[in-house]
Coordinates of C-alpha atoms in Angstrom, one line a residue:
X22 CA 116.3 114.9 97.5
X23 CA 116.4 114.0 101.2
X24 CA 119.0 115.7 103.5
X25 CA 119.6 116.0 107.2
X26 CA 117.8 119.3 107.1
X27 CA 114.6 118.0 105.4
X28 CA 113.2 117.0 102.0
X29 CA 113.9 119.3 99.0
X30 CA 112.5 118.8 95.5
X31 CA 114.7 119.5 92.5
X32 CA 112.0 118.8 89.9
X33 CA 108.3 118.6 89.5
X34 CA 108.6 114.9 88.9
X35 CA 110.2 114.4 92.3
X36 CA 107.5 116.4 94.0
X37 CA 104.8 114.3 92.3
X38 CA 106.0 111.0 93.7
X39 CA 103.6 109.1 95.9
X40 CA 106.4 108.2 98.4
X41 CA 109.0 110.8 99.0
X42 CA 112.2 109.9 100.8
X43 CA 113.5 106.7 102.3
X44 CA 111.6 107.0 105.5
X45 CA 108.2 107.1 103.8
X46 CA 109.1 104.1 101.7
X47 CA 110.4 102.2 104.8
X48 CA 107.3 103.1 106.7
X49 CA 105.0 102.0 103.9
X50 CA 106.9 98.7 103.4
X51 CA 106.6 98.0 107.2
X52 CA 102.9 98.7 107.2
X53 CA 102.3 96.5 104.1
X54 CA 104.2 93.6 105.7
X55 CA 102.1 93.9 108.9
X56 CA 98.9 94.0 106.8
X57 CA 99.9 91.0 104.8
X58 CA 100.8 89.0 107.9
X59 CA 97.7 90.0 109.9
X60 CA 95.3 87.3 108.6
X61 CA 97.6 84.6 110.0
X62 CA 97.3 86.1 113.6
X63 CA 93.6 87.1 113.6
X64 CA 90.5 84.9 113.8
X65 CA 88.0 84.6 111.0
X66 CA 85.7 87.3 112.3
X67 CA 88.5 89.9 112.4
X68 CA 89.7 88.9 109.0
X69 CA 86.1 89.4 107.7
X70 CA 86.2 93.0 109.1
X71 CA 89.4 93.6 107.2
X72 CA 87.8 92.3 104.0
X73 CA 84.9 94.7 104.5
X74 CA 87.4 97.5 105.0
X75 CA 89.1 96.7 101.7
X76 CA 85.8 96.8 99.9
X77 CA 84.8 100.0 101.6
X78 CA 88.2 101.6 100.7
X79 CA 87.5 100.9 97.0
X80 CA 84.0 102.4 97.2
X81 CA 85.1 105.4 99.3
X82 CA 88.1 106.2 97.0
X83 CA 85.8 106.1 94.0
X84 CA 83.2 108.4 95.6
X85 CA 86.1 110.8 96.5
X86 CA 86.9 111.2 92.8
X87 CA 83.4 112.3 92.1
X88 CA 82.5 114.3 95.2
X89 CA 85.8 115.2 96.7
X90 CA 87.8 116.0 93.6
X91 CA 85.1 117.0 91.1
X92 CA 82.6 118.5 93.5
X93 CA 79.6 116.5 92.3
X94 CA 77.5 115.5 95.3
X95 CA 76.2 111.9 95.0
X96 CA 73.6 110.3 97.2
X97 CA 73.3 107.2 95.0
X98 CA 76.8 105.7 95.3
X99 CA 75.4 102.7 97.2
X100 CA 73.1 101.9 94.3
X101 CA 76.0 101.9 91.9
X102 CA 77.8 99.4 94.2
X103 CA 74.6 97.4 93.9
X104 CA 74.7 97.5 90.1
X105 CA 78.2 96.0 90.2
X106 CA 77.1 93.4 92.7
X107 CA 74.1 92.3 90.6
X108 CA 76.0 92.4 87.4
X109 CA 78.8 90.2 88.8
X110 CA 76.2 87.8 90.1
X111 CA 74.5 87.7 86.7
X112 CA 77.7 87.1 84.8
X113 CA 78.8 84.5 87.3
X114 CA 75.4 82.7 86.7
X115 CA 76.0 82.8 83.0
X116 CA 79.4 81.1 83.4
X117 CA 81.7 84.1 82.8
X118 CA 85.0 83.7 84.7
X119 CA 85.7 85.9 87.7
X120 CA 88.1 88.4 86.3
X121 CA 86.2 89.1 83.0
X122 CA 83.0 89.2 85.1
X123 CA 84.5 91.7 87.5
X124 CA 85.6 93.9 84.6
X125 CA 82.1 93.7 83.0
X126 CA 80.4 94.5 86.3
X127 CA 82.5 97.6 86.5
X128 CA 81.6 98.6 82.9
X129 CA 77.9 98.1 83.6
X130 CA 78.1 100.2 86.7
X131 CA 80.1 102.9 84.7
X132 CA 77.4 103.0 82.0
X133 CA 74.7 103.4 84.7
X134 CA 76.7 106.1 86.4
X135 CA 77.3 108.0 83.2
X136 CA 73.6 107.8 82.3
X137 CA 72.5 109.2 85.7
X138 CA 75.4 111.8 85.4
X139 CA 73.9 113.4 82.3
X140 CA 71.8 115.9 84.4
X141 CA 75.0 117.1 86.1
X142 CA 75.5 119.5 83.1
X143 CA 72.4 121.5 84.2
X144 CA 72.2 120.6 87.9
X145 CA 74.5 121.7 90.7
X146 CA 74.7 121.5 94.4
X147 CA 71.6 120.4 96.2
X148 CA 69.7 119.9 93.0
X149 CA 72.3 117.4 91.7
X150 CA 72.2 115.6 95.1
X151 CA 68.4 115.2 94.7
X152 CA 69.0 113.9 91.2
X153 CA 71.4 111.2 92.4
X154 CA 69.0 110.4 95.2
X155 CA 66.4 109.7 92.5
X156 CA 69.0 107.4 90.8
X157 CA 69.3 105.6 94.2
X158 CA 65.5 105.1 94.4
X159 CA 65.2 104.0 90.8
X160 CA 68.0 101.5 91.0
X161 CA 66.5 100.1 94.3
X162 CA 63.2 99.6 92.5
X163 CA 65.1 97.8 89.7
X164 CA 66.9 95.5 92.1
X165 CA 63.6 94.6 93.8
X166 CA 61.3 94.2 90.7
X167 CA 63.5 93.0 87.8
X168 CA 63.3 89.4 89.0
X169 CA 64.5 87.8 85.8
X170 CA 67.9 89.3 86.4
X171 CA 68.2 90.2 90.1
X172 CA 66.0 87.5 91.6
X173 CA 63.8 90.2 93.2
X174 CA 63.3 90.0 97.0
X175 CA 64.6 86.4 97.0
X176 CA 68.1 87.6 95.9
X177 CA 70.5 85.4 94.0
X178 CA 73.5 83.2 94.9
X179 CA 77.0 84.0 93.7
X180 CA 79.9 81.6 93.3
X181 CA 83.2 82.0 95.1
X182 CA 85.8 83.8 92.9
X183 CA 88.3 81.6 91.0
X184 CA 91.4 82.6 89.2
X185 CA 93.5 80.1 87.2
X186 CA 91.9 77.2 89.0
X187 CA 92.5 78.6 92.5
X188 CA 89.2 79.2 94.4
X189 CA 89.1 82.0 96.9
X190 CA 86.7 80.3 99.3
X191 CA 88.2 81.2 102.7
X192 CA 88.3 84.5 104.6
X193 CA 92.1 84.6 104.4
X194 CA 92.3 84.1 100.6
X195 CA 89.5 86.7 100.1
X196 CA 91.4 89.2 102.2
X197 CA 94.4 89.0 99.9
X198 CA 92.2 89.2 96.8
X199 CA 90.3 92.3 98.1
X200 CA 93.5 93.8 99.3
X201 CA 95.0 93.6 95.8
X202 CA 92.0 95.5 94.3
X203 CA 92.0 98.0 97.2
X204 CA 95.7 98.8 96.5
X205 CA 95.0 99.1 92.8
X206 CA 92.1 101.4 93.4
X207 CA 94.1 103.7 95.7
X208 CA 97.0 103.8 93.2
X209 CA 94.6 104.5 90.3
X210 CA 92.8 107.3 92.1
X211 CA 96.1 108.8 93.2
X212 CA 97.4 108.8 89.7
X213 CA 94.2 110.1 88.2
X214 CA 94.5 113.2 90.5
X215 CA 97.9 113.9 88.9
X216 CA 96.7 113.7 85.3
X217 CA 94.9 116.2 83.1
X218 CA 91.6 114.7 84.2
X219 CA 92.4 115.2 87.9
X220 CA 93.3 118.8 87.3
X221 CA 90.1 119.3 85.3
X222 CA 88.1 117.7 88.1
X223 CA 89.6 120.1 90.7
X224 CA 89.0 123.1 88.4
X225 CA 85.3 122.2 88.1
X226 CA 85.0 121.7 91.8
X227 CA 86.7 125.0 92.7
X228 CA 84.9 127.2 90.1
X229 CA 83.0 125.7 87.2
X230 CA 82.7 129.0 85.3
X231 CA 86.4 129.7 85.4
X232 CA 87.1 126.2 84.4
X233 CA 84.8 126.5 81.4
X234 CA 86.4 129.8 80.4
X235 CA 89.9 128.3 80.3
X236 CA 88.7 125.5 78.0
X237 CA 87.6 122.7 80.3
X238 CA 84.7 120.7 78.7
X239 CA 82.4 120.6 81.7
X240 CA 80.0 118.0 80.3
X241 CA 82.7 115.6 79.2
X242 CA 84.7 115.7 82.4
X243 CA 81.7 115.4 84.7
X244 CA 80.6 112.3 82.7
X245 CA 84.1 110.9 83.0
X246 CA 84.0 111.5 86.8
X247 CA 80.6 109.8 87.1
X248 CA 81.7 106.9 84.9
X249 CA 85.1 106.4 86.6
X250 CA 83.6 106.6 90.1
X251 CA 80.8 104.2 89.2
X252 CA 83.2 101.8 87.6
X253 CA 85.3 101.5 90.8
X254 CA 82.1 101.3 92.8
X255 CA 80.9 98.4 90.5
X256 CA 84.2 96.6 91.2
X257 CA 83.6 97.0 94.9
X258 CA 80.1 95.7 94.6
X259 CA 81.3 92.7 92.6
X260 CA 83.9 91.8 95.3
X261 CA 81.2 92.2 97.9
X262 CA 78.9 89.8 96.0
X263 CA 81.6 87.2 95.5
X264 CA 82.5 87.5 99.2
X265 CA 79.0 87.2 100.7
X266 CA 78.0 84.6 98.0
X267 CA 74.4 85.8 98.2
X268 CA 72.9 89.2 97.5
X269 CA 69.6 90.8 98.1
X270 CA 68.4 94.4 97.5
X271 CA 68.4 95.5 101.2
X272 CA 72.2 96.2 101.6
X273 CA 72.2 98.7 98.7
X274 CA 69.8 101.2 100.1
X275 CA 70.2 104.9 100.9
X276 CA 72.0 104.0 104.2
X277 CA 74.9 102.6 102.3
X278 CA 75.2 105.7 100.2
X279 CA 75.2 107.9 103.2
X280 CA 77.8 105.7 104.8
X281 CA 80.1 106.2 101.9
X282 CA 79.5 109.9 101.9
X283 CA 80.3 110.0 105.6
X284 CA 83.6 108.1 104.9
X285 CA 84.9 110.8 102.6
X286 CA 83.7 113.6 104.8
X287 CA 85.2 112.2 108.0
X288 CA 88.4 111.2 106.1
X289 CA 88.8 114.5 104.3
X290 CA 87.2 115.6 101.0
X291 CA 89.4 115.6 98.0
X292 CA 92.1 113.4 99.6
X293 CA 92.7 109.8 98.6
X294 CA 94.4 109.1 101.9
X295 CA 91.5 110.7 103.7
X296 CA 89.0 108.4 101.9
X297 CA 91.1 105.4 103.2
X298 CA 91.0 106.8 106.7
X299 CA 87.3 107.4 106.5
X300 CA 86.6 103.9 105.2
X301 CA 88.6 102.3 108.1
X302 CA 86.9 104.5 110.7
X303 CA 83.3 104.0 109.6
X304 CA 83.8 100.3 109.2
X305 CA 85.4 99.8 112.6
X306 CA 83.0 102.2 114.4
X307 CA 80.1 99.7 114.7
X308 CA 82.5 97.0 115.8
X309 CA 84.0 99.2 118.4
X310 CA 80.6 100.1 119.8
X311 CA 79.7 96.3 119.9
X312 CA 82.9 95.6 121.8
X313 CA 82.1 98.5 124.2
X314 CA 78.6 97.2 124.8
X315 CA 79.9 93.7 125.5
X316 CA 82.4 95.1 128.0
X317 CA 79.7 97.0 129.8
X318 CA 77.1 94.3 129.7
X319 CA 78.2 92.7 133.0
X320 CA 78.4 95.9 135.2
X321 CA 76.0 98.2 133.3
X322 CA 73.5 96.0 131.4
X323 CA 71.2 99.0 130.7
X324 CA 74.0 101.1 129.3
X325 CA 75.1 98.1 127.1
X326 CA 71.6 97.7 125.7
X327 CA 71.3 101.4 125.0
X328 CA 74.6 101.4 123.1
X329 CA 73.5 98.5 120.9
X330 CA 70.2 100.3 120.2
X331 CA 71.8 103.7 119.5
X332 CA 74.4 102.6 117.0
X333 CA 72.7 104.7 114.2
X334 CA 72.5 107.7 116.5
X335 CA 76.1 107.4 117.5
X336 CA 77.0 107.3 113.8
X337 CA 75.1 110.5 113.1
X338 CA 76.6 112.1 116.2
X339 CA 80.2 111.3 115.1
X340 CA 79.5 112.8 111.7
X341 CA 78.1 116.0 113.2
X342 CA 81.1 116.3 115.6
X343 CA 83.5 115.9 112.7
X344 CA 81.8 118.6 110.7
X345 CA 81.9 121.0 113.6
X346 CA 85.4 120.3 115.1
X347 CA 87.4 118.7 112.3
X348 CA 85.8 119.8 109.0
X349 CA 88.9 118.9 107.0
X350 CA 88.8 115.3 108.3
X351 CA 91.2 112.8 109.6
X352 CA 93.7 113.4 106.9
X353 CA 94.2 117.0 108.1
X354 CA 94.7 115.7 111.6
X355 CA 97.3 113.2 110.2
X356 CA 99.2 116.0 108.4
X357 CA 99.3 118.1 111.7
X358 CA 100.6 115.0 113.6
X359 CA 103.4 114.5 111.0
X360 CA 104.3 118.2 111.0
X361 CA 104.5 118.2 114.8
X362 CA 106.9 115.3 115.0
X363 CA 108.9 116.7 112.0
X364 CA 109.6 119.9 114.0
X365 CA 109.8 118.3 117.5
X366 CA 111.1 119.5 119.9
X367 CA 110.8 122.9 118.4
X368 CA 107.6 124.8 118.4
X369 CA 107.9 126.3 114.9

C-alpha cells in the first residue's frame, strides 16, 4: 500500500511484487516506451549496439543465477553461449524453424552445462572455477575441430530468424526480437529467485553445510543452477548467431567468459537488476572509449591511438576499481541514489 508517508506492505505477496507502487510502474512504463521508440531515432550502428546489449543482458542474467545466486563460480559461460550459437546454426541448417531451434539450442546448452556441472558436488571455490575453465577449453576445442557440425575454423552461416513468415532481417526488427527475449529472461530470473529453487540457491551460496543440514539437496540444486544458467546462455548464443548470420570459434573464447563475469561483478552479484546494469556498462564501455579516442584524434593524436590500443587495459582497470571502491556494484549505488531522493531534503 502506497501512502503519502511511504510504501507499507500488508502481506508478503505485496512485498514480493516486482513493481511496488504507482510511481515505479509509471517509471517502468515510461522507460519501456522510450526503449521501444529508440530504434526509430537512432542509426543502424547504435541500434546494433542495443541488440548486443539485449543479448548480453540475457547471458549476464543467466550467469548471475549460477554465480551470483548459487555461488558457483564459472569461467566457462562464454563457451555455453557458443554451444547455443552452434546448436542454433546446426538446427537452422537442418531446416528447423527459428523458435523450435532456439528452444533446442537452449536445451543442448543446458545438457552441456549440467554435464560440466557434475564436479560441483565435490569442487568448490577456486577448484570449481578451474573445472569450468577446463570446460571452456574443451568446448573451444570442440568448436574448432568438430568440423562436421561446427564447420571448424571456417565457421558456418546462419539464416535470419523467421516467425510466422515474418523475417527479422533488419537491425530494427532484430532489436525488438532480442528485446522480447531479454525481458523474458529478466522476468524469468526474477521469478526464479522468489521460488523454492531461488531460496535453495541462496542457501547454498551463503553456507552449503547449513543448507544441507536443513534438507537442501546440494547436488540436485547445483545441477539445476548449471542447467538453467546454461539454457539461458544457449538462448543468448542462438540469438547472437541469428543476428550475426555467421559464426566462428573465435568470439566464444575465455575473453567472453571473463566479460560476462565482469558484468555481474560490476553490476552487483546476486542482483538481477545489477546484471542488467553490468551488461549495459560493459557493452557500452568499448564504444565510449572509441568515441573518446575519435574526439581526441584531432588535438591529441597520440593520446587517441593510446586509448584505442589500451582498451583491454582500461577494461581491467575499471574492473579493479569497482572491486576496490564499489564491491557491491552499480545496483548498490542505484539503491543509495533512490534512498537519497526518497529522503531529500532530509539527511536521515
